[in-house]
Amino acid sequence: MNKRKLLFFFIVLLFSTHILLFAQDNNQSDYLVLNTGETLYGRVQYIKERGFGGRSFYKKVRITDTSGKRKKYKRKNVSGFSVDGSVFKSFWLSQQSQPFPRVSLENPRYDIAFKNGEQHFLRIVSKGRLNHYELEWFDQESSALWSMSLLKKEGDRFFIRADQGLFGLKRKVLLNYFSDCPKLQEKIRQKELKKVHQIVTFYNTNCLP
């Protein structure tokens, strides 16, 4: 191969690599949605991985576009975002007579209340007549990321907590919440359904409106 052909080969290779990287950058699944309705695409970061105090949530959600330019947005100005294929939606939640979030066995209800609530980004697990979300928080001692499953029927202005960590489902809470579907109550009572996603699927499939 002479020098001219070799040079041409390297130019084509360099150009092809540039196109490939550009395409990868512009096919990112991450995006951020502002309260204004504007959608921004790029690499989204909402968790601080290092620093004093261990892992925690950023006070401002960050997004880096394909040119490397980074912007920060106050959480209250963000209505949702997607990170690595997981979609998060903003809700203002309150829990009566308790600081939030608290791993509570007594009060499983979380009201949607913008005026006196605290903002949280809930991860959307599945959508339907019964919606399944997850609320995340960091353990203060270990910096481990924990989550709880929250359920909300279409039209409700509140969530109920469906599980209690290693102890499994909150069966008494679920029995009360699904009084509109005796078939599901019986499945829960007989412990035939052991996972939150099984309950969600059963309700959306078998419990008629």
mmCIF file of C-alpha atoms in Angstrom:
data_model
loop_
_atom_site.group_PDB
_atom_site.id
_atom_site.type_symbol
_atom_site.label_atom_id
_atom_site.label_comp_id
_atom_site.label_asym_id
_atom_site.label_seq_id
_atom_site.Cartn_x
_atom_site.Cartn_y
_atom_site.Cartn_z
ATOM 1 C CA MET A 1 0.000 0.000 0.000
ATOM 2 C CA ASN A 2 1.533 3.323 -1.091
ATOM 3 C CA LYS A 3 1.580 6.445 1.064
ATOM 4 C CA ARG A 4 -1.362 8.100 -0.731
ATOM 5 C CA LYS A 5 -3.644 5.077 -0.219
ATOM 6 C CA LEU A 6 -2.482 4.720 3.368
ATOM 7 C CA LEU A 7 -3.282 8.376 4.067
ATOM 8 C CA PHE A 8 -6.698 8.016 2.462
ATOM 9 C CA PHE A 9 -7.388 4.915 4.585
ATOM 10 C CA PHE A 10 -6.568 6.742 7.833
ATOM 11 C CA ILE A 11 -8.731 9.728 6.844
ATOM 12 C CA VAL A 12 -11.701 7.448 6.156
ATOM 13 C CA LEU A 13 -11.131 5.583 9.434
ATOM 14 C CA LEU A 14 -10.909 8.818 11.420
ATOM 15 C CA PHE A 15 -14.052 10.204 9.775
ATOM 16 C CA SER A 16 -15.979 6.976 10.390
ATOM 17 C CA THR A 17 -14.950 6.909 14.058
ATOM 18 C CA HIS A 18 -16.054 10.522 14.479
ATOM 19 C CA ILE A 19 -19.440 9.766 12.924
ATOM 20 C CA LEU A 20 -19.897 6.722 15.146
ATOM 21 C CA LEU A 21 -19.075 8.609 18.340
ATOM 22 C CA PHE A 22 -21.316 11.490 17.302
ATOM 23 C CA ALA A 23 -24.195 9.093 16.663
ATOM 24 C CA GLN A 24 -23.673 7.409 20.028
ATOM 25 C CA ASP A 25 -23.679 10.754 21.830
ATOM 26 C CA ASN A 26 -26.875 11.827 20.109
ATOM 27 C CA ASN A 27 -28.646 8.553 20.835
ATOM 28 C CA GLN A 28 -28.345 8.942 24.582
ATOM 29 C CA SER A 29 -31.488 7.923 26.427
ATOM 30 C CA ASP A 30 -30.947 10.519 29.168
ATOM 31 C CA TYR A 31 -33.095 13.621 29.164
ATOM 32 C CA LEU A 32 -34.385 16.271 31.543
ATOM 33 C CA VAL A 33 -37.832 17.913 31.482
ATOM 34 C CA LEU A 34 -38.285 21.393 32.923
ATOM 35 C CA ASN A 35 -41.505 22.719 34.454
ATOM 36 C CA THR A 36 -41.864 24.878 31.353
ATOM 37 C CA GLY A 37 -42.264 21.708 29.271
ATOM 38 C CA GLU A 38 -38.870 22.042 27.586
ATOM 39 C CA THR A 39 -36.972 18.754 27.152
ATOM 40 C CA LEU A 40 -33.164 18.754 27.208
ATOM 41 C CA TYR A 41 -31.059 15.799 26.030
ATOM 42 C CA GLY A 42 -27.665 14.769 27.381
ATOM 43 C CA ARG A 43 -26.060 12.947 30.303
ATOM 44 C CA VAL A 44 -28.145 13.498 33.440
ATOM 45 C CA GLN A 45 -26.733 13.247 36.975
ATOM 46 C CA TYR A 46 -28.827 13.469 40.141
ATOM 47 C CA ILE A 47 -26.636 11.470 42.541
ATOM 48 C CA LYS A 48 -23.364 12.753 43.993
ATOM 49 C CA GLU A 49 -21.098 9.713 44.084
ATOM 50 C CA ARG A 50 -18.185 11.222 46.028
ATOM 51 C CA GLY A 51 -17.415 13.983 48.463
ATOM 52 C CA PHE A 52 -17.891 14.867 52.123
ATOM 53 C CA GLY A 53 -20.621 12.824 53.765
ATOM 54 C CA GLY A 54 -20.672 10.060 51.164
ATOM 55 C CA ARG A 55 -23.187 9.539 48.388
ATOM 56 C CA SER A 56 -26.208 11.829 48.310
ATOM 57 C CA PHE A 57 -28.631 13.558 45.976
ATOM 58 C CA TYR A 58 -27.398 16.668 44.226
ATOM 59 C CA LYS A 59 -29.211 19.835 45.276
ATOM 60 C CA LYS A 60 -29.341 20.664 41.565
ATOM 61 C CA VAL A 61 -29.928 18.188 38.745
ATOM 62 C CA ARG A 62 -27.090 18.274 36.215
ATOM 63 C CA ILE A 63 -27.126 17.660 32.485
ATOM 64 C CA THR A 64 -24.151 17.567 30.100
ATOM 65 C CA ASP A 65 -24.856 17.925 26.376
ATOM 66 C CA THR A 66 -22.938 16.289 23.508
ATOM 67 C CA SER A 67 -20.502 19.202 23.316
ATOM 68 C CA GLY A 68 -19.512 18.722 26.967
ATOM 69 C CA LYS A 69 -21.355 21.806 28.220
ATOM 70 C CA ARG A 70 -22.937 21.221 31.618
ATOM 71 C CA LYS A 71 -25.907 23.016 33.139
ATOM 72 C CA LYS A 72 -27.476 22.759 36.580
ATOM 73 C CA TYR A 73 -31.157 23.169 37.391
ATOM 74 C CA LYS A 74 -32.814 23.596 40.762
ATOM 75 C CA ARG A 75 -34.841 20.531 41.635
ATOM 76 C CA LYS A 76 -38.006 22.617 42.003
ATOM 77 C CA ASN A 77 -37.668 23.665 38.348
ATOM 78 C CA VAL A 78 -37.480 20.064 37.098
ATOM 79 C CA SER A 79 -40.618 17.986 36.469
ATOM 80 C CA GLY A 80 -38.799 14.779 35.541
ATOM 81 C CA PHE A 81 -35.783 13.133 33.944
ATOM 82 C CA SER A 82 -34.463 9.863 32.566
ATOM 83 C CA VAL A 83 -31.161 8.232 33.565
ATOM 84 C CA ASP A 84 -29.872 5.016 31.969
ATOM 85 C CA GLY A 85 -33.375 4.101 30.843
ATOM 86 C CA SER A 86 -35.038 4.738 34.220
ATOM 87 C CA VAL A 87 -37.643 7.529 34.199
ATOM 88 C CA PHE A 88 -38.244 9.710 37.265
ATOM 89 C CA LYS A 89 -41.192 12.038 37.888
ATOM 90 C CA SER A 90 -41.411 14.878 40.385
ATOM 91 C CA PHE A 91 -43.992 14.721 43.182
ATOM 92 C CA TRP A 92 -44.457 16.864 46.277
ATOM 93 C CA LEU A 93 -45.318 14.495 49.110
ATOM 94 C CA SER A 94 -46.247 14.807 52.758
ATOM 95 C CA GLN A 95 -46.832 12.279 55.508
ATOM 96 C CA GLN A 96 -48.887 13.422 58.481
ATOM 97 C CA SER A 97 -47.192 13.779 61.865
ATOM 98 C CA GLN A 98 -43.890 12.292 60.676
ATOM 99 C CA PRO A 99 -40.654 13.588 59.161
ATOM 100 C CA PHE A 100 -40.181 12.379 55.576
ATOM 101 C CA PRO A 101 -38.934 9.993 54.401
ATOM 102 C CA ARG A 102 -39.285 7.641 57.342
ATOM 103 C CA VAL A 103 -39.432 3.869 57.139
ATOM 104 C CA SER A 104 -42.782 3.760 58.878
ATOM 105 C CA LEU A 105 -44.931 0.764 59.673
ATOM 106 C CA GLU A 106 -47.698 2.925 61.172
ATOM 107 C CA ASN A 107 -48.464 5.412 58.414
ATOM 108 C CA PRO A 108 -48.178 4.017 54.881
ATOM 109 C CA ARG A 109 -49.941 6.927 53.156
ATOM 110 C CA TYR A 110 -48.079 9.673 51.281
ATOM 111 C CA ASP A 111 -50.270 12.556 50.181
ATOM 112 C CA ILE A 112 -49.571 14.598 47.062
ATOM 113 C CA ALA A 113 -49.416 18.104 48.492
ATOM 114 C CA PHE A 114 -47.522 20.834 46.672
ATOM 115 C CA LYS A 115 -47.915 23.573 49.296
ATOM 116 C CA ASN A 116 -46.796 21.707 52.413
ATOM 117 C CA GLY A 117 -45.012 18.757 50.817
ATOM 118 C CA GLU A 118 -41.386 17.910 50.090
ATOM 119 C CA GLN A 119 -40.216 17.269 46.535
ATOM 120 C CA HIS A 120 -39.149 13.757 45.560
ATOM 121 C CA PHE A 121 -38.304 12.214 42.224
ATOM 122 C CA LEU A 122 -40.079 8.856 42.041
ATOM 123 C CA ARG A 123 -38.858 6.196 39.642
ATOM 124 C CA ILE A 124 -41.625 4.930 37.378
ATOM 125 C CA VAL A 125 -41.723 1.119 37.484
ATOM 126 C CA SER A 126 -44.964 0.628 35.542
ATOM 127 C CA LYS A 127 -48.030 2.628 34.504
ATOM 128 C CA GLY A 128 -51.672 1.589 34.273
ATOM 129 C CA ARG A 129 -54.906 1.825 36.244
ATOM 130 C CA LEU A 130 -52.617 0.972 39.152
ATOM 131 C CA ASN A 131 -49.279 2.765 38.973
ATOM 132 C CA HIS A 132 -46.075 1.451 40.535
ATOM 133 C CA TYR A 133 -43.336 3.866 41.636
ATOM 134 C CA GLU A 134 -40.210 3.632 43.769
ATOM 135 C CA LEU A 135 -39.014 6.267 46.238
ATOM 136 C CA GLU A 136 -35.269 6.308 46.844
ATOM 137 C CA TRP A 137 -33.267 7.600 49.807
ATOM 138 C CA PHE A 138 -29.760 7.255 51.200
ATOM 139 C CA ASP A 139 -28.900 5.605 54.484
ATOM 140 C CA GLN A 140 -27.093 8.267 56.513
ATOM 141 C CA GLU A 141 -24.569 5.860 58.024
ATOM 142 C CA SER A 142 -23.612 3.647 55.062
ATOM 143 C CA SER A 143 -24.575 5.913 52.130
ATOM 144 C CA ALA A 144 -26.394 2.904 50.667
ATOM 145 C CA LEU A 145 -29.256 3.685 48.304
ATOM 146 C CA TRP A 146 -32.561 2.263 49.545
ATOM 147 C CA SER A 147 -35.988 2.263 47.932
ATOM 148 C CA MET A 148 -39.614 1.537 48.765
ATOM 149 C CA SER A 149 -42.492 0.645 46.452
ATOM 150 C CA LEU A 150 -45.377 3.118 46.264
ATOM 151 C CA LEU A 151 -48.693 2.384 44.559
ATOM 152 C CA LYS A 152 -51.299 4.821 43.271
ATOM 153 C CA LYS A 153 -54.593 4.178 41.523
ATOM 154 C CA GLU A 154 -55.517 6.496 38.676
ATOM 155 C CA GLY A 155 -57.383 9.462 40.126
ATOM 156 C CA ASP A 156 -56.022 9.090 43.673
ATOM 157 C CA ARG A 157 -54.206 12.053 45.224
ATOM 158 C CA PHE A 158 -52.041 9.851 47.420
ATOM 159 C CA PHE A 159 -49.690 6.857 47.343
ATOM 160 C CA ILE A 160 -49.594 3.876 49.661
ATOM 161 C CA ARG A 161 -46.438 2.071 50.640
ATOM 162 C CA ALA A 162 -46.672 -1.538 49.465
ATOM 163 C CA ASP A 163 -43.623 -3.183 51.037
ATOM 164 C CA GLN A 164 -41.462 -3.017 54.142
ATOM 165 C CA GLY A 165 -38.004 -4.085 53.046
ATOM 166 C CA LEU A 166 -36.875 -7.519 54.194
ATOM 167 C CA PHE A 167 -40.266 -8.103 55.838
ATOM 168 C CA GLY A 168 -42.048 -8.313 52.475
ATOM 169 C CA LEU A 169 -45.452 -6.923 51.575
ATOM 170 C CA LYS A 170 -47.524 -4.714 53.853
ATOM 171 C CA ARG A 171 -50.463 -7.101 53.583
ATOM 172 C CA LYS A 172 -52.877 -5.350 55.960
ATOM 173 C CA VAL A 173 -52.349 -2.075 54.119
ATOM 174 C CA LEU A 174 -52.847 -3.744 50.738
ATOM 175 C CA LEU A 175 -55.987 -5.581 51.875
ATOM 176 C CA ASN A 176 -57.507 -2.276 52.906
ATOM 177 C CA TYR A 177 -56.397 -0.426 49.776
ATOM 178 C CA PHE A 178 -57.803 -3.027 47.387
ATOM 179 C CA SER A 179 -61.286 -3.251 48.899
ATOM 180 C CA ASP A 180 -62.557 -2.596 45.360
ATOM 181 C CA CYS A 181 -61.197 -5.970 44.177
ATOM 182 C CA PRO A 182 -62.147 -8.968 46.382
ATOM 183 C CA LYS A 183 -60.300 -11.357 44.050
ATOM 184 C CA LEU A 184 -57.049 -9.548 44.677
ATOM 185 C CA GLN A 185 -57.724 -9.356 48.414
ATOM 186 C CA GLU A 186 -58.072 -13.127 48.520
ATOM 187 C CA LYS A 187 -54.793 -13.613 46.625
ATOM 188 C CA ILE A 188 -53.047 -11.339 49.128
ATOM 189 C CA ARG A 189 -54.721 -13.002 52.105
ATOM 190 C CA GLN A 190 -53.661 -16.461 50.926
ATOM 191 C CA LYS A 191 -50.130 -15.198 50.228
ATOM 192 C CA GLU A 192 -50.328 -16.323 46.596
ATOM 193 C CA LEU A 193 -48.814 -13.011 45.504
ATOM 194 C CA LYS A 194 -45.479 -12.252 47.142
ATOM 195 C CA LYS A 195 -44.056 -9.410 45.029
ATOM 196 C CA VAL A 196 -45.319 -5.884 44.419
ATOM 197 C CA HIS A 197 -45.137 -6.259 40.643
ATOM 198 C CA GLN A 198 -47.363 -9.383 40.873
ATOM 199 C CA ILE A 199 -50.025 -7.360 42.681
ATOM 200 C CA VAL A 200 -49.815 -4.566 40.123
ATOM 201 C CA THR A 201 -50.136 -6.989 37.207
ATOM 202 C CA PHE A 202 -53.085 -8.797 38.804
ATOM 203 C CA TYR A 203 -54.959 -5.560 39.531
ATOM 204 C CA ASN A 204 -54.453 -4.137 36.042
ATOM 205 C CA THR A 205 -55.441 -7.446 34.417
ATOM 206 C CA ASN A 206 -58.225 -8.828 36.598
ATOM 207 C CA CYS A 207 -59.792 -5.991 38.595
ATOM 208 C CA LEU A 208 -62.387 -4.263 36.463
ATOM 209 C CA PRO A 209 -63.127 -0.552 36.965
#
